[in-house]
Short mmCIF file of C-alpha atoms in Angstrom, two decimals:
data_model
loop_
_atom_site.label_atom_id
_atom_site.label_comp_id
_atom_site.label_asym_id
_atom_site.label_seq_id
_atom_site.Cartn_x
_atom_site.Cartn_y
_atom_site.Cartn_z
CA MET A 1 0.02 0.03 -0.01
CA GLY A 2 1.17 3.39 -0.99
CA PRO A 3 1.73 6.38 1.51
CA GLU A 4 -1.35 8.32 2.61
CA ILE A 5 -2.11 12.08 2.56
CA ALA A 6 -3.89 14.03 5.27
CA TRP A 7 -6.67 15.64 3.20
CA PRO A 8 -7.65 19.24 4.26
CA PRO A 9 -10.90 19.85 5.92
CA GLY A 10 -13.87 19.26 3.55
CA CYS A 11 -11.89 16.81 1.58
CA ALA A 12 -11.05 14.35 4.38
CA ASP A 13 -12.38 11.26 2.45
CA GLY A 14 -10.84 12.50 -0.83
CA ARG A 15 -14.12 11.52 -2.66
CA ASN A 16 -15.64 14.83 -3.54
CA PRO A 17 -13.44 16.48 -6.44
CA THR A 18 -15.56 19.70 -6.10
CA ASN A 19 -14.26 20.39 -2.47
CA LEU A 20 -10.79 20.97 -3.76
CA HIS A 21 -11.97 24.06 -5.67
CA THR A 22 -12.68 25.52 -2.17
CA ILE A 23 -8.81 25.66 -1.76
CA GLY A 24 -6.70 28.11 -3.91
CA GLY A 25 -9.46 30.15 -5.55
CA ARG A 26 -10.44 33.74 -5.49
CA GLU A 27 -10.81 33.77 -1.66
CA THR A 28 -7.36 32.24 -1.21
CA ARG A 29 -5.95 34.83 -3.64
CA SER A 30 -7.49 37.69 -1.56
CA ILE A 31 -5.94 36.36 1.53
CA TRP A 32 -2.61 35.98 -0.27
CA GLU A 33 -2.67 39.55 -1.45
CA ARG A 34 -3.46 40.75 1.96
CA PHE A 35 -0.46 38.59 3.19
CA CYS A 36 1.87 40.04 0.87
CA SER A 37 0.87 43.53 1.75
CA GLY A 38 1.30 43.00 5.42
CA ASP A 39 -2.20 42.66 6.27
CA TYR A 40 -2.91 38.95 7.02
CA PRO A 41 -6.28 38.82 8.76
CA ALA A 42 -6.25 37.19 12.39
CA ASP A 43 -9.40 35.19 11.28
CA PRO A 44 -9.36 34.65 7.64
CA PRO A 45 -12.69 33.74 6.00
CA VAL A 46 -10.85 30.85 4.19
CA PRO A 47 -8.20 29.25 6.41
CA VAL A 48 -4.68 28.72 4.84
CA ARG A 49 -3.27 25.45 5.40
CA PRO A 50 -0.54 25.69 8.09
CA GLU A 51 2.13 24.23 5.93
CA VAL A 52 1.24 26.60 3.16
CA LEU A 53 1.23 29.74 5.44
CA ALA A 54 4.57 28.72 6.81
CA SER A 55 5.91 28.39 3.18
CA TRP A 56 4.60 31.85 2.53
CA GLU A 57 6.42 33.23 5.30
CA ARG A 58 9.68 31.51 4.30
CA SER A 59 8.99 32.70 0.71
CA LEU A 60 8.50 36.26 1.67
CA ALA A 61 11.54 36.20 3.97
CA ALA A 62 13.66 35.05 1.11
CA GLY A 63 12.56 37.96 -1.04
CA VAL A 64 10.84 35.80 -3.53
CA THR A 65 8.84 38.10 -5.94
CA GLU A 66 8.66 36.25 -9.24
CA VAL A 67 9.46 32.88 -10.81
CA ARG A 68 13.00 33.01 -12.11
CA PRO A 69 14.64 29.69 -11.31
CA PRO A 70 18.40 29.26 -11.85
CA PHE A 71 19.45 26.68 -14.28
CA VAL A 72 21.91 23.95 -13.36
CA ASP A 73 23.46 21.71 -16.03
CA ASP A 74 25.56 19.67 -13.74
CA PHE A 75 22.99 16.81 -12.57
CA ASP A 76 22.99 13.12 -12.79
CA THR A 77 20.96 11.98 -15.69
CA GLU A 78 21.70 8.37 -14.66
CA SER A 79 20.85 8.54 -10.97
CA ARG A 80 19.32 5.62 -9.21
CA PHE A 81 16.14 7.59 -8.87
CA LEU A 82 15.93 8.26 -12.57
CA ARG A 83 16.54 4.68 -13.58
CA ALA A 84 13.87 3.39 -11.27
CA ALA A 85 11.42 6.07 -12.38
CA ARG A 86 11.69 5.96 -16.01
CA PRO A 87 9.61 2.80 -16.73
CA VAL A 88 6.95 4.08 -14.34
CA VAL A 89 6.82 7.58 -15.93
CA ASP A 90 6.82 5.94 -19.26
CA ARG A 91 3.46 4.14 -18.55
CA LEU A 92 1.98 6.92 -16.71
CA GLN A 93 2.69 9.25 -19.61
CA SER A 94 0.68 7.02 -21.98
CA ARG A 95 -1.95 6.67 -19.49
CA LEU A 96 -2.45 10.53 -19.27
CA ALA A 97 -2.25 11.11 -22.99
CA GLY A 98 -4.85 13.77 -23.87
CA THR A 99 -5.12 15.38 -20.55
CA SER A 100 -3.44 18.66 -19.29
CA ALA A 101 -1.25 16.87 -16.74
CA CYS A 102 2.34 17.26 -16.62
CA ILE A 103 4.73 14.82 -14.81
CA PHE A 104 7.79 16.37 -12.95
CA LEU A 105 10.65 14.35 -11.27
CA THR A 106 12.84 16.44 -8.94
CA ASP A 107 15.97 15.60 -6.92
CA PRO A 108 15.90 16.08 -3.18
CA ASP A 109 16.92 19.67 -3.77
CA THR A 110 13.85 20.19 -5.96
CA LEU A 111 16.05 20.52 -9.23
CA ILE A 112 13.90 19.35 -11.98
CA VAL A 113 15.55 16.11 -13.62
CA ASP A 114 12.70 15.01 -15.87
CA ARG A 115 9.57 16.45 -17.44
CA ARG A 116 6.94 14.59 -19.29
CA LEU A 117 3.93 16.28 -21.13
CA ALA A 118 0.80 14.40 -21.88
CA ASP A 119 -0.58 17.43 -23.74
CA HIS A 120 2.20 19.61 -25.52
CA GLY A 121 -0.19 22.50 -25.42
CA VAL A 122 0.70 22.77 -21.91
CA ALA A 123 4.31 23.27 -22.93
CA ARG A 124 4.23 26.93 -23.69
CA ARG A 125 2.94 27.84 -20.23
CA LEU A 126 5.62 25.73 -18.57
CA THR A 127 8.12 27.23 -20.89
CA GLU A 128 7.22 30.59 -19.68
CA ILE A 129 8.23 29.80 -15.99
CA SER A 130 11.40 27.73 -16.92
CA SER A 131 9.57 24.61 -15.66
CA ALA A 132 12.05 22.13 -17.24
CA PRO A 133 14.97 19.63 -16.71
CA GLY A 134 17.91 21.65 -15.00
CA PHE A 135 15.86 24.36 -13.45
CA SER A 136 15.52 24.59 -9.73
CA PHE A 137 12.17 25.02 -8.03
CA ALA A 138 13.46 25.26 -4.55
CA GLU A 139 11.22 27.30 -2.27
CA GLY A 140 13.92 29.95 -1.60
CA VAL A 141 14.08 30.64 -5.27
CA VAL A 142 10.50 30.32 -6.55
CA GLY A 143 8.45 30.27 -3.46
CA THR A 144 5.65 27.93 -2.38
CA ASN A 145 5.04 24.94 -4.68
CA GLY A 146 4.13 21.35 -4.38
CA ALA A 147 7.40 19.64 -4.76
CA ALA A 148 9.32 22.17 -2.56
CA ILE A 149 6.85 21.48 0.34
CA VAL A 150 7.30 17.82 -0.09
CA ALA A 151 11.15 17.97 -0.25
CA ASP A 152 11.21 20.20 2.80
CA GLY A 153 10.44 17.22 4.85
CA GLY A 154 6.67 16.67 4.72
CA GLY A 155 4.72 13.79 3.22
CA PRO A 156 2.56 13.83 0.24
CA ASN A 157 0.91 17.07 -0.38
CA PHE A 158 -0.55 19.43 -2.83
CA VAL A 159 -0.41 23.10 -3.72
CA LEU A 160 -3.56 24.64 -5.58
CA GLY A 161 -3.87 27.89 -7.46
CA ALA A 162 -3.37 31.00 -5.10
CA GLU A 163 -1.77 28.66 -2.55
CA HIS A 164 1.34 29.16 -4.73
CA PHE A 165 3.88 31.97 -4.00
CA PRO A 166 4.28 33.89 -6.07
CA GLY A 167 1.29 34.93 -8.30
CA GLU A 168 2.72 33.64 -11.49
CA LEU A 169 1.85 30.22 -10.52
CA HIS A 170 -1.74 30.81 -9.29
CA ASP A 171 -3.18 29.39 -12.55
CA LEU A 172 -1.53 25.96 -11.72
CA SER A 173 -2.10 23.05 -9.28
CA CYS A 174 0.71 20.66 -8.08
CA PHE A 175 0.34 17.28 -6.41
CA ALA A 176 3.53 15.68 -5.18
CA ALA A 177 4.73 12.88 -3.04
CA PRO A 178 8.21 12.05 -1.82
CA VAL A 179 10.26 8.89 -3.14
CA ARG A 180 12.45 7.34 -0.26
CA ASP A 181 14.99 4.75 -0.18
CA ARG A 182 13.26 1.92 1.88
CA VAL A 183 16.49 0.74 3.21
CA THR A 184 17.90 4.06 4.50
CA GLY A 185 14.86 6.31 4.69
CA GLN A 186 16.79 8.94 2.53
CA LEU A 187 14.77 11.11 0.30
CA VAL A 188 15.87 10.37 -3.29
CA GLY A 189 13.34 12.59 -5.26
CA VAL A 190 10.05 14.00 -5.64
CA PHE A 191 7.29 12.77 -7.92
CA ASP A 192 4.87 15.61 -9.11
CA ILE A 193 2.02 16.14 -11.47
CA THR A 194 1.27 19.63 -12.25
CA LEU A 195 -1.91 20.85 -14.30
CA PRO A 196 -3.95 23.84 -14.73
CA TYR A 197 -6.01 25.00 -11.62
CA ALA A 198 -9.21 24.78 -13.65
CA ASP A 199 -8.48 21.08 -14.09
CA THR A 200 -7.90 20.28 -10.32
CA SER A 201 -9.36 17.06 -9.43
CA ASN A 202 -9.26 14.68 -6.39
CA MET A 203 -8.38 11.88 -8.79
CA ILE A 204 -4.65 13.13 -9.28
CA MET A 205 -3.47 12.42 -5.63
CA PRO A 206 -4.00 8.67 -5.88
CA ILE A 207 -2.13 8.48 -9.08
CA VAL A 208 0.79 10.45 -7.50
CA LEU A 209 0.79 8.25 -4.49
CA GLN A 210 0.82 5.01 -6.57
CA ALA A 211 3.50 6.16 -8.92
CA ALA A 212 5.88 7.24 -5.91
CA ASP A 213 5.33 3.92 -4.40
CA ASP A 214 6.02 1.99 -7.70
CA ILE A 215 9.29 4.02 -8.14
CA ALA A 216 10.32 3.22 -4.39
CA THR A 217 9.60 -0.46 -5.13
CA ARG A 218 11.75 -0.46 -8.28
CA LEU A 219 14.49 1.62 -6.44
CA GLY A 220 14.86 -1.03 -3.86
CA GLU A 221 15.13 -3.80 -6.47
CA ASP A 222 17.65 -1.74 -8.15
CA SER A 223 19.55 -0.92 -5.08
CA THR A 224 19.80 -4.66 -4.04
CA ARG A 225 21.45 -5.57 -7.36
CA SER A 226 23.57 -2.37 -7.75
CA GLN A 227 25.05 -2.60 -4.37
CA ARG A 228 25.83 -6.36 -4.82
CA VAL A 229 27.73 -5.42 -8.15
CA LEU A 230 29.52 -2.55 -6.22
CA LEU A 231 30.54 -4.82 -3.34
CA GLU A 232 31.77 -7.59 -5.82
CA ALA A 233 33.94 -5.16 -7.61
CA PHE A 234 35.40 -3.61 -4.40
CA THR A 235 36.20 -7.17 -3.03
CA ARG A 236 38.19 -7.89 -6.20
CA ALA A 237 39.92 -4.65 -5.93
CA ASN A 238 40.73 -4.94 -2.41
CA LEU A 239 42.22 -8.60 -2.96
CA ARG A 240 44.64 -7.13 -5.43
CA SER A 241 46.08 -4.23 -3.25
CA SER A 242 46.52 -3.36 0.21
CA ARG A 243 46.45 0.53 -0.31
CA PRO A 244 43.59 2.70 0.96
CA MET A 245 40.43 2.35 -1.08
CA LEU A 246 36.69 2.53 -0.79
CA ALA A 247 33.54 1.83 -2.75
CA VAL A 248 30.89 4.48 -2.70
CA ASP A 249 27.39 5.08 -4.36
CA GLY A 250 24.41 7.37 -3.42
CA SER A 251 23.84 5.62 -0.11
CA MET A 252 26.72 3.92 1.25
CA ILE A 253 30.43 3.82 1.65
CA ILE A 254 32.47 0.75 2.11
CA SER A 255 36.03 1.09 2.99
CA ASN A 256 39.05 -1.15 3.89
CA ARG A 257 40.85 -0.35 7.07
CA ALA A 258 43.60 1.53 5.44
CA GLY A 259 40.93 3.68 3.71
CA SER A 260 39.14 4.49 6.79
CA ARG A 261 42.41 5.64 8.42
CA VAL A 262 43.22 7.96 5.49
CA LEU A 263 39.76 9.39 5.11
CA GLY A 264 38.51 9.73 8.41
CA PRO A 265 34.89 11.19 9.08
CA VAL A 266 33.39 12.23 5.87
CA ASP A 267 29.91 13.18 4.71
CA GLN A 268 28.67 10.24 2.38
CA GLN A 269 26.68 12.65 0.10
CA VAL A 270 29.45 15.24 -0.36
CA LEU A 271 31.83 12.44 -1.12
CA TRP A 272 29.44 10.85 -3.63
CA ASP A 273 28.96 14.16 -5.28
CA GLY A 274 32.73 14.65 -5.72
CA VAL A 275 33.21 11.22 -7.14
CA ARG A 276 30.36 11.75 -9.73
CA ARG A 277 31.82 15.05 -10.79
CA SER A 278 35.19 13.38 -11.28
CA LEU A 279 33.74 10.62 -13.29
CA ARG A 280 31.69 13.00 -15.46
CA ASP A 281 34.67 15.28 -15.94
CA ARG A 282 36.55 12.21 -17.24
CA ARG A 283 39.35 12.82 -14.69
CA SER A 284 39.06 9.36 -13.15
CA PRO A 285 42.58 8.21 -14.26
CA GLY A 286 44.10 11.12 -12.29
CA TRP A 287 44.25 12.06 -8.74
CA PHE A 288 42.16 14.99 -7.42
CA PRO A 289 41.57 16.53 -3.98
CA LEU A 290 38.73 15.17 -2.03
CA VAL A 291 36.64 16.93 0.62
CA ALA A 292 37.56 15.27 3.90
CA ALA A 293 38.53 15.83 7.37
CA GLU A 294 42.31 15.63 6.27
CA PRO A 295 43.83 16.59 2.97
CA VAL A 296 43.67 13.52 0.75
CA LEU A 297 43.73 12.73 -2.92
CA ALA A 298 41.33 10.28 -4.68
CA ARG A 299 41.50 8.42 -8.05
CA CYS A 300 38.08 6.92 -9.21
CA ARG A 301 36.98 4.20 -11.32
CA ALA A 302 33.39 3.76 -12.31
CA VAL A 303 31.53 0.56 -11.55
CA ILE A 304 29.04 -0.21 -14.45
CA ASP A 305 26.18 -2.47 -14.55
CA GLY A 306 23.93 -2.81 -17.47
CA GLY A 307 25.49 0.35 -19.00
CA ALA A 308 24.64 2.45 -15.98
CA VAL A 309 27.04 3.75 -13.37
CA VAL A 310 26.09 2.15 -9.97
CA GLY A 311 29.05 3.50 -8.01
CA ALA A 312 32.86 3.71 -7.95
CA ILE A 313 35.95 2.33 -6.69
CA VAL A 314 38.03 5.16 -5.10
CA HIS A 315 41.80 4.70 -4.30
CA LEU A 316 43.28 7.07 -1.80
CA ARG A 317 46.41 8.55 -0.97
CA ARG A 318 47.74 11.60 1.27
CA PRO A 319 49.34 14.32 -0.82
CA ALA A 320 52.89 13.64 0.58
CA GLU A 321 52.65 9.97 -0.43
CA PRO A 322 53.95 8.52 -3.82
CA ASP A 323 51.46 8.00 -6.63
CA THR A 324 52.51 4.19 -7.11
CA PRO A 325 52.88 2.08 -4.00
CA ALA A 326 56.07 -0.10 -3.78
CA GLY A 327 55.50 -3.80 -3.29
CA ALA A 328 51.87 -3.54 -2.58
CA ALA A 329 50.91 -7.22 -1.68
CA PRO A 330 47.63 -8.91 -2.67
CA ARG A 331 45.29 -9.61 0.37
CA ARG A 332 44.01 -13.23 1.11
CA LEU A 333 40.62 -11.63 2.41
CA PRO A 334 38.86 -8.39 2.01
CA ASP A 335 39.31 -6.24 5.16
CA THR A 336 36.29 -3.91 4.96
CA VAL A 337 34.27 -1.65 6.97
CA GLY A 338 31.21 0.05 6.04
CA SER A 339 28.84 2.93 6.83
CA SER A 340 25.48 1.85 5.40
CA ARG A 341 22.92 0.44 7.80
CA ALA A 342 23.89 -3.15 6.58
CA TRP A 343 27.16 -2.73 8.46
#
């Protein structure tokens, strides 16, 4: 069973699609206008949901006045999240053909990493607000939106019409749900369906919940295989050398004891981001500085499974040490420690 959503008052059972139109309409816009002018009523005629009001306050404090998301061209187009999501999104795109719905996938920081249009007539509107892969829809940049509220730590949710901040998004509705790694609990992305506010329907959220659940299931299956492939690659490499090394992917670090002594405490996500940049920049044959507690150099080799990068073997050395170790003897058994929950 997929995750559940706490429907707002009047929509508690989720069965009356007309009730959603009591949210985000003219009354909400009037309250939003008063909020922006510093005149938020103590007892508004239509209550604004607490998570939306809190997001308005953060958006206002961040100085958001218009939708001008920055573009980032350095994102992983073959991430575990995207690999798991593609078959689910492909099927759903066909199912939604002829509707005004648009599917978005974002990373945990609300950077759009994929977009699918069921009706290309919606493309012009989305292009106007730079709602496309590579653009960040973080709350501090574009204000209140569905994916940002979910990525901020909440469960499945929606932002309808005038609940958005700023006003450029008032003609849209967003329904979103988090996708988490079921082993680590880590947020790996957000699944979102956006459509015109006039087409808002209670039928959208169940579709979003099911899609997010399907992606999480596939992610678990992919993680099991990918981590097994990575561990096997690390074991083979560790048998051939006693030098410091580790294996890393998006959710775990495995290190031999020599690697642990050289690396010290390190943020797993920061480490993985540095390794991915190295692999994309094709610098893997050479040494590059790694962000760690002590100065350390790293050299990476991608681990490939089915044509996709599932992780990397990282060789480590301190800057003062020679590049090529003398007399590195092969090991009889892998001497490993790890930082995932499995360890």
